[in-house]
Amino acid sequence: MTNSLEAFLYGTQFRRLMEKELEPVERRYGLQKIDMHILFFLAKSADHNTAKDIVQLNMFTKGHISQSLTRLQKKGYIQIMQDKEDRRCTHNYLSGDADEIIQELKKAYQNIQDIILNGVTEEEQAVLASVAKKVGQNIKNAL
């Protein structure tokens, strides 16, 4: 495996870039990294807003997600509502207080995307997406 491919797969540089770009939002609102990921996920997810849906991001444990949802609720950024049919399940909705954070997160994520795809053609992006999907599935199958 080449050094560049190994670095890409480990994602260390990408994580550092994300931390750099998201740090102002983290500091301004007193959020943790998981909080920002969950808020952004909920902003994009529509009906997929349960803790189980968030777990499928494969980035955090159930316990960390539960703690983050409680923290976000206490800060007033989300509302947690029990499912009417399955009392074990809750749905998480963004509150109006999260609107400003979501806008800042959208800008940060767009900036990250612009940085990492600078000079990459649409054709190359399509190939990258296809290869990433295959590699991800290979890893999932192996686990």
PDB file of C-alpha atoms in Angstrom:
ATOM      1  CA  MET A   1       0.000   0.000   0.000  1.00  0.00           C
ATOM      2  CA  THR A   2       1.395   3.416  -0.900  1.00  0.00           C
ATOM      3  CA  ASN A   3       1.999   6.023   1.787  1.00  0.00           C
ATOM      4  CA  SER A   4      -0.584   8.381   0.286  1.00  0.00           C
ATOM      5  CA  LEU A   5      -3.247   5.646   0.143  1.00  0.00           C
ATOM      6  CA  GLU A   6      -2.481   4.590   3.706  1.00  0.00           C
ATOM      7  CA  ALA A   7      -2.678   8.209   4.901  1.00  0.00           C
ATOM      8  CA  PHE A   8      -5.969   8.622   3.041  1.00  0.00           C
ATOM      9  CA  LEU A   9      -7.498   5.511   4.571  1.00  0.00           C
ATOM     10  CA  TYR A  10      -6.400   6.380   8.099  1.00  0.00           C
ATOM     11  CA  GLY A  11      -7.852   9.857   7.630  1.00  0.00           C
ATOM     12  CA  THR A  12      -5.517  11.612  10.067  1.00  0.00           C
ATOM     13  CA  GLN A  13      -5.005  14.666   7.882  1.00  0.00           C
ATOM     14  CA  PHE A  14      -8.720  14.847   7.127  1.00  0.00           C
ATOM     15  CA  ARG A  15      -9.572  14.730  10.841  1.00  0.00           C
ATOM     16  CA  ARG A  16      -7.073  17.510  11.519  1.00  0.00           C
ATOM     17  CA  LEU A  17      -8.614  19.632   8.755  1.00  0.00           C
ATOM     18  CA  MET A  18     -12.102  19.039  10.169  1.00  0.00           C
ATOM     19  CA  GLU A  19     -10.957  19.953  13.677  1.00  0.00           C
ATOM     20  CA  LYS A  20      -9.361  23.160  12.371  1.00  0.00           C
ATOM     21  CA  GLU A  21     -12.462  24.209  10.423  1.00  0.00           C
ATOM     22  CA  LEU A  22     -14.983  23.237  13.125  1.00  0.00           C
ATOM     23  CA  GLU A  23     -13.057  24.599  16.117  1.00  0.00           C
ATOM     24  CA  PRO A  24     -14.553  28.134  15.946  1.00  0.00           C
ATOM     25  CA  VAL A  25     -18.091  26.685  16.117  1.00  0.00           C
ATOM     26  CA  GLU A  26     -17.050  24.311  18.887  1.00  0.00           C
ATOM     27  CA  ARG A  27     -15.617  27.162  20.960  1.00  0.00           C
ATOM     28  CA  ARG A  28     -18.364  29.693  20.251  1.00  0.00           C
ATOM     29  CA  TYR A  29     -21.203  27.402  21.337  1.00  0.00           C
ATOM     30  CA  GLY A  30     -19.417  25.204  23.879  1.00  0.00           C
ATOM     31  CA  LEU A  31     -20.009  22.066  21.847  1.00  0.00           C
ATOM     32  CA  GLN A  32     -18.077  18.845  21.563  1.00  0.00           C
ATOM     33  CA  LYS A  33     -17.177  17.289  18.215  1.00  0.00           C
ATOM     34  CA  ILE A  34     -19.877  14.641  18.529  1.00  0.00           C
ATOM     35  CA  ASP A  35     -22.458  17.358  19.245  1.00  0.00           C
ATOM     36  CA  MET A  36     -21.641  19.126  15.986  1.00  0.00           C
ATOM     37  CA  HIS A  37     -21.756  15.891  13.976  1.00  0.00           C
ATOM     38  CA  ILE A  38     -25.137  14.998  15.459  1.00  0.00           C
ATOM     39  CA  LEU A  39     -26.592  18.467  14.859  1.00  0.00           C
ATOM     40  CA  PHE A  40     -25.411  18.396  11.249  1.00  0.00           C
ATOM     41  CA  PHE A  41     -26.743  14.864  10.786  1.00  0.00           C
ATOM     42  CA  LEU A  42     -30.157  15.871  12.152  1.00  0.00           C
ATOM     43  CA  ALA A  43     -30.210  18.890   9.834  1.00  0.00           C
ATOM     44  CA  LYS A  44     -29.774  16.585   6.828  1.00  0.00           C
ATOM     45  CA  SER A  45     -31.637  13.487   7.978  1.00  0.00           C
ATOM     46  CA  ALA A  46     -35.347  14.413   7.898  1.00  0.00           C
ATOM     47  CA  ASP A  47     -37.194  11.342   9.226  1.00  0.00           C
ATOM     48  CA  HIS A  48     -34.040   9.421  10.177  1.00  0.00           C
ATOM     49  CA  ASN A  49     -33.681  11.080  13.563  1.00  0.00           C
ATOM     50  CA  THR A  50     -33.439   8.318  16.156  1.00  0.00           C
ATOM     51  CA  ALA A  51     -30.338   7.394  18.143  1.00  0.00           C
ATOM     52  CA  LYS A  52     -30.236   4.172  16.107  1.00  0.00           C
ATOM     53  CA  ASP A  53     -30.072   6.236  12.912  1.00  0.00           C
ATOM     54  CA  ILE A  54     -27.184   8.257  14.351  1.00  0.00           C
ATOM     55  CA  VAL A  55     -25.339   5.081  15.393  1.00  0.00           C
ATOM     56  CA  GLN A  56     -25.310   4.061  11.727  1.00  0.00           C
ATOM     57  CA  LEU A  57     -22.836   6.881  11.072  1.00  0.00           C
ATOM     58  CA  ASN A  58     -20.335   4.415  12.569  1.00  0.00           C
ATOM     59  CA  MET A  59     -18.477   7.261  14.226  1.00  0.00           C
ATOM     60  CA  PHE A  60     -19.663   7.059  17.832  1.00  0.00           C
ATOM     61  CA  THR A  61     -20.864   4.561  20.413  1.00  0.00           C
ATOM     62  CA  LYS A  62     -24.461   4.391  21.627  1.00  0.00           C
ATOM     63  CA  GLY A  63     -23.370   5.728  25.010  1.00  0.00           C
ATOM     64  CA  HIS A  64     -21.605   8.759  23.531  1.00  0.00           C
ATOM     65  CA  ILE A  65     -24.602   9.503  21.328  1.00  0.00           C
ATOM     66  CA  SER A  66     -26.979   9.275  24.282  1.00  0.00           C
ATOM     67  CA  GLN A  67     -24.800  11.653  26.338  1.00  0.00           C
ATOM     68  CA  SER A  68     -24.567  14.100  23.450  1.00  0.00           C
ATOM     69  CA  LEU A  69     -28.322  14.081  22.827  1.00  0.00           C
ATOM     70  CA  THR A  70     -28.941  14.801  26.519  1.00  0.00           C
ATOM     71  CA  ARG A  71     -26.374  17.621  26.443  1.00  0.00           C
ATOM     72  CA  LEU A  72     -27.886  19.116  23.264  1.00  0.00           C
ATOM     73  CA  GLN A  73     -31.368  18.941  24.790  1.00  0.00           C
ATOM     74  CA  LYS A  74     -30.190  20.738  27.951  1.00  0.00           C
ATOM     75  CA  LYS A  75     -28.665  23.485  25.789  1.00  0.00           C
ATOM     76  CA  GLY A  76     -31.986  23.826  23.963  1.00  0.00           C
ATOM     77  CA  TYR A  77     -30.664  22.790  20.534  1.00  0.00           C
ATOM     78  CA  ILE A  78     -32.825  19.685  20.143  1.00  0.00           C
ATOM     79  CA  GLN A  79     -36.145  18.356  21.346  1.00  0.00           C
ATOM     80  CA  ILE A  80     -36.451  14.676  22.178  1.00  0.00           C
ATOM     81  CA  MET A  81     -39.884  13.122  21.658  1.00  0.00           C
ATOM     82  CA  GLN A  82     -40.988   9.595  22.406  1.00  0.00           C
ATOM     83  CA  ASP A  83     -42.255   7.519  19.495  1.00  0.00           C
ATOM     84  CA  LYS A  84     -46.024   7.040  19.712  1.00  0.00           C
ATOM     85  CA  GLU A  85     -45.874   3.408  18.598  1.00  0.00           C
ATOM     86  CA  ASP A  86     -42.603   2.212  20.170  1.00  0.00           C
ATOM     87  CA  ARG A  87     -42.039   3.683  23.616  1.00  0.00           C
ATOM     88  CA  ARG A  88     -38.412   2.468  23.605  1.00  0.00           C
ATOM     89  CA  CYS A  89     -37.647   4.751  20.665  1.00  0.00           C
ATOM     90  CA  THR A  90     -37.223   8.525  20.699  1.00  0.00           C
ATOM     91  CA  HIS A  91     -37.060  11.014  17.851  1.00  0.00           C
ATOM     92  CA  ASN A  92     -34.681  13.969  17.940  1.00  0.00           C
ATOM     93  CA  TYR A  93     -35.664  17.266  16.346  1.00  0.00           C
ATOM     94  CA  LEU A  94     -33.654  20.441  15.948  1.00  0.00           C
ATOM     95  CA  SER A  95     -35.040  23.460  17.766  1.00  0.00           C
ATOM     96  CA  GLY A  96     -34.992  26.998  16.428  1.00  0.00           C
ATOM     97  CA  ASP A  97     -32.074  27.722  18.764  1.00  0.00           C
ATOM     98  CA  ALA A  98     -29.911  25.463  16.601  1.00  0.00           C
ATOM     99  CA  ASP A  99     -30.521  27.382  13.353  1.00  0.00           C
ATOM    100  CA  GLU A 100     -27.487  29.659  13.688  1.00  0.00           C
ATOM    101  CA  ILE A 101     -25.212  26.731  14.564  1.00  0.00           C
ATOM    102  CA  ILE A 102     -26.498  24.731  11.598  1.00  0.00           C
ATOM    103  CA  GLN A 103     -25.737  27.624   9.230  1.00  0.00           C
ATOM    104  CA  GLU A 104     -22.189  27.879  10.598  1.00  0.00           C
ATOM    105  CA  LEU A 105     -21.721  24.111  10.337  1.00  0.00           C
ATOM    106  CA  LYS A 106     -22.958  24.142   6.728  1.00  0.00           C
ATOM    107  CA  LYS A 107     -20.411  26.832   5.886  1.00  0.00           C
ATOM    108  CA  ALA A 108     -17.615  24.910   7.624  1.00  0.00           C
ATOM    109  CA  TYR A 109     -18.474  21.625   5.897  1.00  0.00           C
ATOM    110  CA  GLN A 110     -18.746  23.376   2.521  1.00  0.00           C
ATOM    111  CA  ASN A 111     -15.330  24.948   3.121  1.00  0.00           C
ATOM    112  CA  ILE A 112     -13.888  21.518   3.962  1.00  0.00           C
ATOM    113  CA  GLN A 113     -15.374  20.081   0.789  1.00  0.00           C
ATOM    114  CA  ASP A 114     -13.998  22.968  -1.286  1.00  0.00           C
ATOM    115  CA  ILE A 115     -10.528  22.440   0.199  1.00  0.00           C
ATOM    116  CA  ILE A 116     -10.347  18.690  -0.309  1.00  0.00           C
ATOM    117  CA  LEU A 117     -11.854  18.725  -3.810  1.00  0.00           C
ATOM    118  CA  ASN A 118      -9.864  21.708  -5.087  1.00  0.00           C
ATOM    119  CA  GLY A 119      -8.534  20.782  -8.532  1.00  0.00           C
ATOM    120  CA  VAL A 120     -10.394  17.454  -8.611  1.00  0.00           C
ATOM    121  CA  THR A 121     -12.560  17.154 -11.718  1.00  0.00           C
ATOM    122  CA  GLU A 122     -16.170  15.956 -11.586  1.00  0.00           C
ATOM    123  CA  GLU A 123     -15.079  12.763 -13.327  1.00  0.00           C
ATOM    124  CA  GLU A 124     -12.370  12.167 -10.713  1.00  0.00           C
ATOM    125  CA  GLN A 125     -14.900  12.866  -7.941  1.00  0.00           C
ATOM    126  CA  ALA A 126     -17.215  10.223  -9.397  1.00  0.00           C
ATOM    127  CA  VAL A 127     -14.383   7.681  -9.522  1.00  0.00           C
ATOM    128  CA  LEU A 128     -13.369   8.578  -5.958  1.00  0.00           C
ATOM    129  CA  ALA A 129     -16.943   8.124  -4.732  1.00  0.00           C
ATOM    130  CA  SER A 130     -17.221   4.767  -6.465  1.00  0.00           C
ATOM    131  CA  VAL A 131     -13.910   3.493  -5.114  1.00  0.00           C
ATOM    132  CA  ALA A 132     -14.676   4.778  -1.601  1.00  0.00           C
ATOM    133  CA  LYS A 133     -18.012   2.954  -1.662  1.00  0.00           C
ATOM    134  CA  LYS A 134     -16.317  -0.312  -2.693  1.00  0.00           C
ATOM    135  CA  VAL A 135     -13.545   0.046  -0.108  1.00  0.00           C
ATOM    136  CA  GLY A 136     -16.099   0.858   2.575  1.00  0.00           C
ATOM    137  CA  GLN A 137     -18.146  -2.214   1.667  1.00  0.00           C
ATOM    138  CA  ASN A 138     -15.012  -4.398   1.708  1.00  0.00           C
ATOM    139  CA  ILE A 139     -14.196  -3.179   5.202  1.00  0.00           C
ATOM    140  CA  LYS A 140     -17.786  -3.671   6.349  1.00  0.00           C
ATOM    141  CA  ASN A 141     -17.779  -7.226   4.970  1.00  0.00           C
ATOM    142  CA  ALA A 142     -14.501  -8.023   6.728  1.00  0.00           C
ATOM    143  CA  LEU A 143     -15.798  -6.764  10.063  1.00  0.00           C
TER     144      LEU A 143
END
